[in-house]
Coordinates of C-alpha atoms in Angstrom, one line a residue:
X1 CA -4.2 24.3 1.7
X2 CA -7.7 22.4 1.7
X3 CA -10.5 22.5 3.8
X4 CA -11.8 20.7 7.1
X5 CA -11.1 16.6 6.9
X6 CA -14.2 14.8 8.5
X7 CA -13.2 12.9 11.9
X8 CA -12.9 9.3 10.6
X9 CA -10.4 6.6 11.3
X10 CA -7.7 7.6 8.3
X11 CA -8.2 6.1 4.9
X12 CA -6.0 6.9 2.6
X13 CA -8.5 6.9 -0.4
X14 CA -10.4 9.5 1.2
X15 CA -7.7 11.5 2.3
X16 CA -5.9 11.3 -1.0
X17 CA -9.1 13.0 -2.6
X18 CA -10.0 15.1 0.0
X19 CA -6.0 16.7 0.3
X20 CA -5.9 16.9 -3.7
X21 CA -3.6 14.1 -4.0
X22 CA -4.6 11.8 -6.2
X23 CA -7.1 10.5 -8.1
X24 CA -8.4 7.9 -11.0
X25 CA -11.0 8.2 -13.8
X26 CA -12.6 5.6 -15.8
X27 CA -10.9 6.4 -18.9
X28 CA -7.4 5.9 -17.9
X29 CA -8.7 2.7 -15.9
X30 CA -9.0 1.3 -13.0
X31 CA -6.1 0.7 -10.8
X32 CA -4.2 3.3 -12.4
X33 CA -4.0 6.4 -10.4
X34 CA -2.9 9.7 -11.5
X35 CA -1.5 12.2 -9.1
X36 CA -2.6 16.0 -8.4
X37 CA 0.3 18.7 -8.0
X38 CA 0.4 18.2 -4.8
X39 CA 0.6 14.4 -4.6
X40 CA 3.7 14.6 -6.9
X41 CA 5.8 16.6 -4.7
X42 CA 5.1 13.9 -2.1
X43 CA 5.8 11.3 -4.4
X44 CA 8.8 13.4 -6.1
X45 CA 10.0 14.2 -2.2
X46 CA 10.1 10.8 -1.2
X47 CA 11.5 9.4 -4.8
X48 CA 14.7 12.0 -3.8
X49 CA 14.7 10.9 -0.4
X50 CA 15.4 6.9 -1.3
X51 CA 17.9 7.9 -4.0
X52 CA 19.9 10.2 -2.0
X53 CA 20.1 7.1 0.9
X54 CA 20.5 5.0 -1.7
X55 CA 23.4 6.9 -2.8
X56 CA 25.0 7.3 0.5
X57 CA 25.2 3.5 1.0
X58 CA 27.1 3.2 -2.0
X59 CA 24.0 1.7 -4.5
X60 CA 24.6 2.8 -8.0
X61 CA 21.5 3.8 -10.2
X62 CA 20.0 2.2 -13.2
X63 CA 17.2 3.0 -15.6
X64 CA 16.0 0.1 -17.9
X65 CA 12.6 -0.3 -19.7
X66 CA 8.9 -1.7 -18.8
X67 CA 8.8 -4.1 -21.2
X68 CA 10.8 -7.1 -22.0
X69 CA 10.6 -10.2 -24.6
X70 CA 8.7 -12.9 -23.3
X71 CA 11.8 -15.2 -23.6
X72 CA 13.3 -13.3 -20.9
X73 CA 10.8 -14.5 -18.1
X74 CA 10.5 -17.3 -19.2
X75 CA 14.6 -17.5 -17.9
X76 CA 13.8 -15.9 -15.2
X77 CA 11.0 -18.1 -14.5
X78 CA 8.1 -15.7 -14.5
X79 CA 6.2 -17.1 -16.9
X80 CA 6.1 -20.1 -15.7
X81 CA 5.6 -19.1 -11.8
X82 CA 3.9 -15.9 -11.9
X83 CA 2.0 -15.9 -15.5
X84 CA -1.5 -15.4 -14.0
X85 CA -0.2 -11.8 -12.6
X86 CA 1.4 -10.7 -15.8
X87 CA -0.4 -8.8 -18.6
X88 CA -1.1 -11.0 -21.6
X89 CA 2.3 -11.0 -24.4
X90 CA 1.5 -8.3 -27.1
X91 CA 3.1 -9.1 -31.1
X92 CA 4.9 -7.0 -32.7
X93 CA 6.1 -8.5 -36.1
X94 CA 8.2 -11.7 -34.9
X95 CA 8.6 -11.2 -31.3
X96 CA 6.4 -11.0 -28.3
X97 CA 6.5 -8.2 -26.0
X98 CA 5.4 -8.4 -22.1
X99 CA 4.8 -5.1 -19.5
X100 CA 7.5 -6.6 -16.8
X101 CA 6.2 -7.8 -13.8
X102 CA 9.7 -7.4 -12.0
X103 CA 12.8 -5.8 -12.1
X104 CA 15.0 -8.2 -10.9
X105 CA 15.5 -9.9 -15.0
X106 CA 16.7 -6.4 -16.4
X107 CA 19.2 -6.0 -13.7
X108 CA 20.5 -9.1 -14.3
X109 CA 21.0 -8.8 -18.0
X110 CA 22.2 -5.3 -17.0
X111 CA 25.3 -6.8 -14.9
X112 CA 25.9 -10.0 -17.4
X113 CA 26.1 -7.4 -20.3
X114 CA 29.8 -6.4 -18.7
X115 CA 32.6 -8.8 -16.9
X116 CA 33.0 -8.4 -13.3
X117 CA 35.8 -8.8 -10.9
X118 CA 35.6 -10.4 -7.4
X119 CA 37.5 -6.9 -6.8
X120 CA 34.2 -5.4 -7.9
X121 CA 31.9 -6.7 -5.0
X122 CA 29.8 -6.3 -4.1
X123 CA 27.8 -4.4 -7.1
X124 CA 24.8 -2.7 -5.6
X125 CA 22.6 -1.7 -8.3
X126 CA 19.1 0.1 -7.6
X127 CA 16.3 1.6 -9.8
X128 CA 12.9 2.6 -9.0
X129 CA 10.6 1.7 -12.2
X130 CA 8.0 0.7 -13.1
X131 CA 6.5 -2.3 -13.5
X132 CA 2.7 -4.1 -14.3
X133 CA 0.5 -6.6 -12.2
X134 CA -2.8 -8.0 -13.7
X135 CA -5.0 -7.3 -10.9
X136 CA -8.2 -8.2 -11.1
X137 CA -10.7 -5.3 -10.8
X138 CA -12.2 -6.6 -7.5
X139 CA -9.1 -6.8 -5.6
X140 CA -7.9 -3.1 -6.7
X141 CA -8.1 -0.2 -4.0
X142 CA -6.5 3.4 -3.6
X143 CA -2.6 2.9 -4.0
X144 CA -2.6 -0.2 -2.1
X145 CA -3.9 -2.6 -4.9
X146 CA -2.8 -1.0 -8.6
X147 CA -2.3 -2.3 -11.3
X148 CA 0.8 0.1 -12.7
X149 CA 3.6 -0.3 -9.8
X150 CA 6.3 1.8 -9.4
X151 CA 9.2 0.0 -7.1
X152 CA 12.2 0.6 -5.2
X153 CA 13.7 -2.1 -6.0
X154 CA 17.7 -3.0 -5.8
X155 CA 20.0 -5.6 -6.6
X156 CA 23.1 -6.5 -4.8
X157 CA 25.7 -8.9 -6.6
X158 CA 28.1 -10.0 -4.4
X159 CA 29.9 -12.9 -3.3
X160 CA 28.4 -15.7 -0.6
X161 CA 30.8 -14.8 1.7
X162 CA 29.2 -11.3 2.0
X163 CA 25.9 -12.1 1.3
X164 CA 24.8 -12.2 5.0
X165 CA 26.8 -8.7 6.0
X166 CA 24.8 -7.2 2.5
X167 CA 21.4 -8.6 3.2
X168 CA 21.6 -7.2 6.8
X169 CA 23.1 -3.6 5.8
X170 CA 19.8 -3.3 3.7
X171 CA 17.7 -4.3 6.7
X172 CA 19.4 -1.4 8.6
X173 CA 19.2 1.0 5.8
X174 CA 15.2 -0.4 5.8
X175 CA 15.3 0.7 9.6
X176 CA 16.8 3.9 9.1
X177 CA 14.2 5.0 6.5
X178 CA 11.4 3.8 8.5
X179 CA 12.4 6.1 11.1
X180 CA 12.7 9.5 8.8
X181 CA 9.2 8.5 7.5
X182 CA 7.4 8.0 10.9
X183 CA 6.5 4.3 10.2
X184 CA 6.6 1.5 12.5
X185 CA 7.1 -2.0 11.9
X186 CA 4.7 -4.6 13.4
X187 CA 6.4 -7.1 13.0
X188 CA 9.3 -9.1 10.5
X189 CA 8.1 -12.4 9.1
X190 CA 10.6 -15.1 7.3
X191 CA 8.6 -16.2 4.3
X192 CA 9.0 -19.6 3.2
X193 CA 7.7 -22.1 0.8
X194 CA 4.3 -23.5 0.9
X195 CA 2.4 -26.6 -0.7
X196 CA 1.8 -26.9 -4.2
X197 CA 4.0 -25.9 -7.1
X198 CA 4.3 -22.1 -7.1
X199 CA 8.0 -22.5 -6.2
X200 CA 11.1 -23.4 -8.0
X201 CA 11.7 -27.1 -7.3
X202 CA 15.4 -27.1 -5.7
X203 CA 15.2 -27.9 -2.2
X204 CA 19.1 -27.3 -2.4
X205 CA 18.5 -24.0 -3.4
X206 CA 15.8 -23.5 -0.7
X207 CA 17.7 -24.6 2.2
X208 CA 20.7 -22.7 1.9
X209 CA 18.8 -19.3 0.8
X210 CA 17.0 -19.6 4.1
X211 CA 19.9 -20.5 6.3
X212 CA 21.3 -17.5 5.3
X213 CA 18.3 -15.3 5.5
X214 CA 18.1 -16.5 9.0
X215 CA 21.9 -16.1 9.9
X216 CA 21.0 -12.3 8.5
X217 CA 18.0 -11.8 11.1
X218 CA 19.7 -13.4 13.9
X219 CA 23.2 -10.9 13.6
X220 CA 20.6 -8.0 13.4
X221 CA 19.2 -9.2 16.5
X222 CA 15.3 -9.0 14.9
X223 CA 12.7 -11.0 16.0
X224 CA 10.4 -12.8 13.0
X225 CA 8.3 -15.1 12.8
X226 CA 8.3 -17.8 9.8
X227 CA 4.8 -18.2 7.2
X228 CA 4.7 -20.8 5.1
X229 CA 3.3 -20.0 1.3
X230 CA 4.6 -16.7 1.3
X231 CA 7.9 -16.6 -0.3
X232 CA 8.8 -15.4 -4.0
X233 CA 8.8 -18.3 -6.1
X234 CA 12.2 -18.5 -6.2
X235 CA 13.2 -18.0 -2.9
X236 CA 12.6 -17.6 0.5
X237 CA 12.1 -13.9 1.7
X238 CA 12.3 -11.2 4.9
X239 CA 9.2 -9.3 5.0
X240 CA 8.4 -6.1 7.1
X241 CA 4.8 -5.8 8.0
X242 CA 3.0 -2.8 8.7
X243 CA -0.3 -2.8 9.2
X244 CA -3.0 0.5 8.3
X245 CA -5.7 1.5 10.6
X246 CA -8.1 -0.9 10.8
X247 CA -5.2 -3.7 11.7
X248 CA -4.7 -5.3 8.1
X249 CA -1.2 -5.9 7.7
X250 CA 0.8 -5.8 4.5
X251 CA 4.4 -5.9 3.4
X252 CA 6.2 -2.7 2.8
X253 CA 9.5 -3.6 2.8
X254 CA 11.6 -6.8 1.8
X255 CA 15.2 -8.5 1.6
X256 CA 15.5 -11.7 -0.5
X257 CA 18.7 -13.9 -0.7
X258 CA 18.8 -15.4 -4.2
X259 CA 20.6 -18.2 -6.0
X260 CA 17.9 -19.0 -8.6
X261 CA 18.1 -16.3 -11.0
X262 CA 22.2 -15.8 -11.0
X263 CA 21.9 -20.0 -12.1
X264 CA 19.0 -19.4 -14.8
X265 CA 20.8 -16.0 -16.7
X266 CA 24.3 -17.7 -16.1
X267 CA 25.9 -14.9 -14.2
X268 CA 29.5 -14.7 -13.0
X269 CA 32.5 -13.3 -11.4
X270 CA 36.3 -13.6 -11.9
X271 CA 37.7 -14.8 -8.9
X272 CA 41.1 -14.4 -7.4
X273 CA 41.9 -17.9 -9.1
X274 CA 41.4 -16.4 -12.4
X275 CA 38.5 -18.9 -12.6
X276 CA 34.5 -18.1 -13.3
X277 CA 32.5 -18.0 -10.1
X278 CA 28.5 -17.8 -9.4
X279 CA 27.7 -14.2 -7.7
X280 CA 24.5 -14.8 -5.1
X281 CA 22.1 -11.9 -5.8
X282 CA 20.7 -9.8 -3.0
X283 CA 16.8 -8.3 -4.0
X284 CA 15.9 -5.8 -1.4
X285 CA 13.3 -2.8 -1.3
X286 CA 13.4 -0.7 1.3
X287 CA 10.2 1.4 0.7
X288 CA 8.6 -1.0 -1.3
X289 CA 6.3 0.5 -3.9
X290 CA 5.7 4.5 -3.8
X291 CA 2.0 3.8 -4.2
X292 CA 1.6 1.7 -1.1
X293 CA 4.5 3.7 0.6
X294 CA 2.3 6.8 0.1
X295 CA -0.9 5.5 0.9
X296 CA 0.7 4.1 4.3
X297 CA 1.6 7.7 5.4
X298 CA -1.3 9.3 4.8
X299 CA -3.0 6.8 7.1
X300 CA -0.3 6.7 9.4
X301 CA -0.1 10.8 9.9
X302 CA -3.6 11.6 8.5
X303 CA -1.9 13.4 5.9
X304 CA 0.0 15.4 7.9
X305 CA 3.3 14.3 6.7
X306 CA 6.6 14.8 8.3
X307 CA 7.8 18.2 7.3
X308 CA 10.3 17.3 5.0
X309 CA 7.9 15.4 3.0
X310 CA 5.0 17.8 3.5
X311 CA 3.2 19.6 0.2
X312 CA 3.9 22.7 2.0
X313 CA 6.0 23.4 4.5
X314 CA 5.4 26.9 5.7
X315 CA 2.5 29.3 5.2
X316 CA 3.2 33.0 5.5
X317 CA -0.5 34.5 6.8
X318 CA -0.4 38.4 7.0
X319 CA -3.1 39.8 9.0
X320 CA -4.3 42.2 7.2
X321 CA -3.3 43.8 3.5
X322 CA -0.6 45.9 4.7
X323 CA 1.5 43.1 5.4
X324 CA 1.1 41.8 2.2
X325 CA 4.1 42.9 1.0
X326 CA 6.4 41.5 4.2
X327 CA 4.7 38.2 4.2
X328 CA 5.6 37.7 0.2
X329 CA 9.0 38.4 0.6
X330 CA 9.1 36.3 3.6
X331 CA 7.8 33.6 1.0
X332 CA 10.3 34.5 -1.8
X333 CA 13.2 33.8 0.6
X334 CA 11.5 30.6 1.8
X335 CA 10.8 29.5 -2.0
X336 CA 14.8 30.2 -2.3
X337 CA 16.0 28.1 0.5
X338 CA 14.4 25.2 -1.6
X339 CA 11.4 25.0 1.0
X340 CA 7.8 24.9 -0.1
X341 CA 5.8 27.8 0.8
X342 CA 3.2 29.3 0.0
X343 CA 1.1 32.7 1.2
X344 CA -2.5 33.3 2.4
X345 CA -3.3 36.7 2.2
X346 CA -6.5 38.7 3.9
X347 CA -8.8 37.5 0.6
X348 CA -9.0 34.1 1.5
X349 CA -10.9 35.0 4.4
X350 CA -10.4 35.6 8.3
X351 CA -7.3 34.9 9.9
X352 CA -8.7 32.0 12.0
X353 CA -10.4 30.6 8.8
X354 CA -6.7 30.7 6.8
X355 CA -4.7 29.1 10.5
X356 CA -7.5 26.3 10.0
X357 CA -7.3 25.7 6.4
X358 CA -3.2 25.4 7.0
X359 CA -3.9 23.0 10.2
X360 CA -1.6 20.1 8.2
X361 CA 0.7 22.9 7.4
X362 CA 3.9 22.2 9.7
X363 CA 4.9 25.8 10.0
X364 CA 2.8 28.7 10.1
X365 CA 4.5 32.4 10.2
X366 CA 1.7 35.3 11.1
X367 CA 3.0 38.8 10.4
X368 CA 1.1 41.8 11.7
X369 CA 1.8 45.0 11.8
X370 CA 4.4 44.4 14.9
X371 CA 6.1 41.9 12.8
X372 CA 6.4 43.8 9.4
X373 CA 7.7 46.5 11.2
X374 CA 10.5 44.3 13.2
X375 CA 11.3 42.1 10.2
X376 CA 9.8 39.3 12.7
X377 CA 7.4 36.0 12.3
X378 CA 5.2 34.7 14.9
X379 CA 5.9 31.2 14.3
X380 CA 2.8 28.9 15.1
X381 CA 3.6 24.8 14.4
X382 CA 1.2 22.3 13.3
X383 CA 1.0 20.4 17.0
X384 CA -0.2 24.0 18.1
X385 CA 3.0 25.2 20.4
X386 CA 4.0 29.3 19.7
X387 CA 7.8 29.3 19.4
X388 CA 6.6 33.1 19.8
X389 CA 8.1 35.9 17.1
X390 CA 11.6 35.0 15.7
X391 CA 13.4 37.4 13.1
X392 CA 13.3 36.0 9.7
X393 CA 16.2 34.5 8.9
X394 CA 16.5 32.8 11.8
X395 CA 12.6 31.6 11.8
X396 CA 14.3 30.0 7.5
X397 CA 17.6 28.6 9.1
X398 CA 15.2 26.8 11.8
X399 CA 12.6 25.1 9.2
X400 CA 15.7 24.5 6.7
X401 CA 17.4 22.8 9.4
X402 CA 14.8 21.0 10.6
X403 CA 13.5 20.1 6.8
X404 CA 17.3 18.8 6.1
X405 CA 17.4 16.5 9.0
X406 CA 14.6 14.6 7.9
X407 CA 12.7 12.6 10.6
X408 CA 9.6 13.6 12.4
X409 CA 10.7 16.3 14.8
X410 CA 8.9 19.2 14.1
X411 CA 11.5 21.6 16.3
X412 CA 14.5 22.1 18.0
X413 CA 15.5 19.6 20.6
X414 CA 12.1 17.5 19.9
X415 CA 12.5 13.9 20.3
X416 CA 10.7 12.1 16.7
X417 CA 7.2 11.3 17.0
X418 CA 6.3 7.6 16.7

C-alpha cells in the first residue's frame, strides 16, 4: 500500500519509485536496476506467467550461462556485427571471456551438443536470461534503456517446411499474452536491411528469410508495414510496436526467421533419407525483456496492474479493532489460496485514509461489526463498483477465479479492459 500518486501523464520511473518498485544507486551503477519486494513479485508474477504459456505451447526450458568465449560470437557473428554493444572481452589465463549480448549462440550449441531427428521437430527451446548491452550512460532510462537485460527469449528448430506455421503460432501466442497483460499493439512492422554493412552479406539468405516472414504475416491476416535499417544483422525481423504515453514507440515483442546462425554453428537434422539436413531456426520473444515489459505496464495501467499480476491483490480493512481478529483470518485464508493479501487495521489511520492508500488495490473486503458477526465481506473493487457483502468463501472463490483466469476483467461477466 503507498500513498497518493501525483496526477501526471504515467512515467514509469516515477511510478516505479513512488509504488516501491524499483530503484538504482550509484554504486551498483547506472543502468542496473534493483527491485523492491514488491517489484519482484511483479516481475516473479509475470516470469511464471510466460513459462507456464510457454509450457502449454509445448516450448521446453533451458538455463545456460551469461558468459561465453569470445570465439563463440565471433561464429555467431556478434563480434563482428554487434561489437560496439557488447562489454569489452575480460582474460582469464588463456581464454577470453565476454557477458553475452544474446541468447540465441547458447541455444544453439545447446541443440548441436545432441543429434536430432526430423521425428523431433520441431524443438522449441526457451529461456529467460540474462544478458548485457554496453549502453552508453546518456541513452540509459528507467527499465527501458539498461544495461543488464533479462529476455524471453526462444528458439524454435524446425524444418523449412514448418517454419511459416512455427513463426505464426508464436505471433498468436504474442497476441494471446498481450491480451492477459492489457497491452495493445500499435502497430507490426517487417524489419529489413538497410545501407551500410551492419548485415550479413548473403542476399540469398535475405530474400528467402523475408519471403517467409512475410508468408507468416499474410496467413495471420496482420497488417505491417516494412522499415528499412531495422533488422538483426543476420536477418530480417517481425516487430510489435507499442508505444508509452507520450507516443514513442518501441519494440516489445519479436519473431525472426533465421538461416544464418544454423549455417555458421553447422547445425543439423537426420532426415527421413537417413541423410544430414540444415534445421531453419525460429527466434521469437513474446514479452520481450521483463525490464521494458514491466516498465510498459506501469505506464499503460498507472500501476494499477491487472489483478493477477497485482503486488496485492486483496486488502482486508476492519473498521474498527474488534474486527481485527475476522479480518486476519479472512487474510490467512486468502494468503492460503496462493493470493496476495494483506491487512490494514484501525492503526494505520481512518478508514477512508486506509480505502485511499489501497486505491491500486484490485479488491478491497471492509468487515464491520455486521460482517464479523455474519462471516461476510463488503467487497469494494478498485474501478469503485460495491459487489455489496458476500460470505467469505465465496468473496476467495470469486478473486481466485478471477486471479486464475488471467486477463483484465476485474469481475464476473466483465468484458477485459483495453
Amino acid at each position: 500500500m503507498t500513498d497518493k500518486v501525483t496526477d501526471q501523464r504515467p512515467d514509469h520511473r516515477r511510478l516505479g519509485r513512488e509504488l516501491n518498485l524499483f530503484d538504482t544507486d550509484p554504486l551498483m551503477g547506472a543502468g542496473l536496476p534493483y527491485w523492491l519486494p514488491d517489484g519482484a513479485v511483479v516481475r516473479h508474477t509475470l516470469e511464471e506467467y510466460i513459462r507456464d504459456a510457454e509450457r502449454r505451447a509445448g516450448y521446453r526450458h533451458v538455463h545456460s550461462p551469461t558468459l561465453g568465449k569470445r570465439e563463440l560470437y565471433e561464429i555467431s557473428g556478434h563480434w563482428d556485427h554487434y561489437r560496439d554493444d557488447m562489454y569489452p572481452p575480460m582474460r582469464l589465463g588463456t581464454e577470453e571471456l565476454v557477458l553475452r549480448p544474446s541468447l540465441c549462440p547458447h541455444h544453439a550449441l545447446i541443440y548441436r551438443s545432441r543429434s536430432h531427428s526430423y521425428r523431433e521437430l520441431p524443438l522449441r527451446l526457451a529461456e529467460l536470461g540474462a544478458m548485457h548491452r554496453a549502453e552508453l550512460s546518456g541513452v540509459l532510462g528507467g527499465l527501458t534503456r539498461v544495461r543488464a537485460i533479462h529476455l524471453n527469449d526462444g528458439h524454435i528448430f524446425c524444418t523449412l517446411d514448418q517454419a511459416v506455421d512455427e513463426a505464426r503460432a508464436a505471433l498468436e501466442l504474442i497476441a494471446r499474452a498481450h491480451a492477459d497483460l492489457g497491452i495493445e499493439a500499435v502497430r507490426h512492422r517487417l524489419s529489413l536491411p538497410g545501407p551500410g554493412g551492419k548485415y550479413v552479406a548473403d542476399p540469398e539468405l535475405w530474400r528467402r528469410a523475408t519471403g517467409l516472414l512475410r508468408e507468416v504475416l499474410a496467413e495471420a491476416g496482420v497488417a505491417y508495414e516494412e522499415a528499412e535499417g531495422e533488422a538483426a544483422f543476420y536477418g530480417p525481423k517481425i516487430d510489435v510496436q507499442i508505444a508509452d504515453p507520450a507516443g514513442r514507440e518501441s519494440t516489445l515483442s519479436t519473431v525472426q526467421i533465421d538461416f544464418h546462425q544454423p549455417a555458421r554453428f553447422d547445425l543439423h537434422y537426420i532426415g527421413a533419407d537417413g541423410a544430414k539436413h540444415r534445421p531453419v531456426m525460429v527466434h521469437r520473444s513474446i514479452i520481450g525483456s521483463v525490464e521494458r515489459a514491466v516498465a510498459h505496464l506501469l505506464e499503460t495501467h498507472a500501476g494499477a496492474f491487472p489483478a493477477w499480476l497485482a503486488p496485492v491483490q486483496l486488502v482486508v480493512l476492519p473498521v474498527a479493532e474488534d474486527q481485527v481478529e475476522a479480518a486476519a483470518a479472512l487474510v490467512r485464508e486468502a494468503l492460503a489460496l496462493g493470493l496476495r493479501a494483506e491487512l490494514a487495521g484501525p492503526g494505520e489511520g481512518t478508514l477512508g485514509a486506509r480505502i485511499r492508500a489501497a486505491r491500486l488495490v484490485p479488491y478491497q473486503a471492509v468487515i464491520g461489526a455486521r460482517e464479523a458477526g455474519a462471516g461476510l465481506a463488503a467487497v469494494r473493487l478498485r474501478d469503485g463498483r460495491r459487489p455489496g457483502a458476500l460470505p467469505v468463501p465465496d468473496l476467495l472463490r470469486r478473486i481466485t477465479e478471477r486471479v486464475a483466469a488471467r486477463g483484465t476483467a476485474l469481475w464476473d461477466g466483465d468484458h477485459p479492459q483495453p
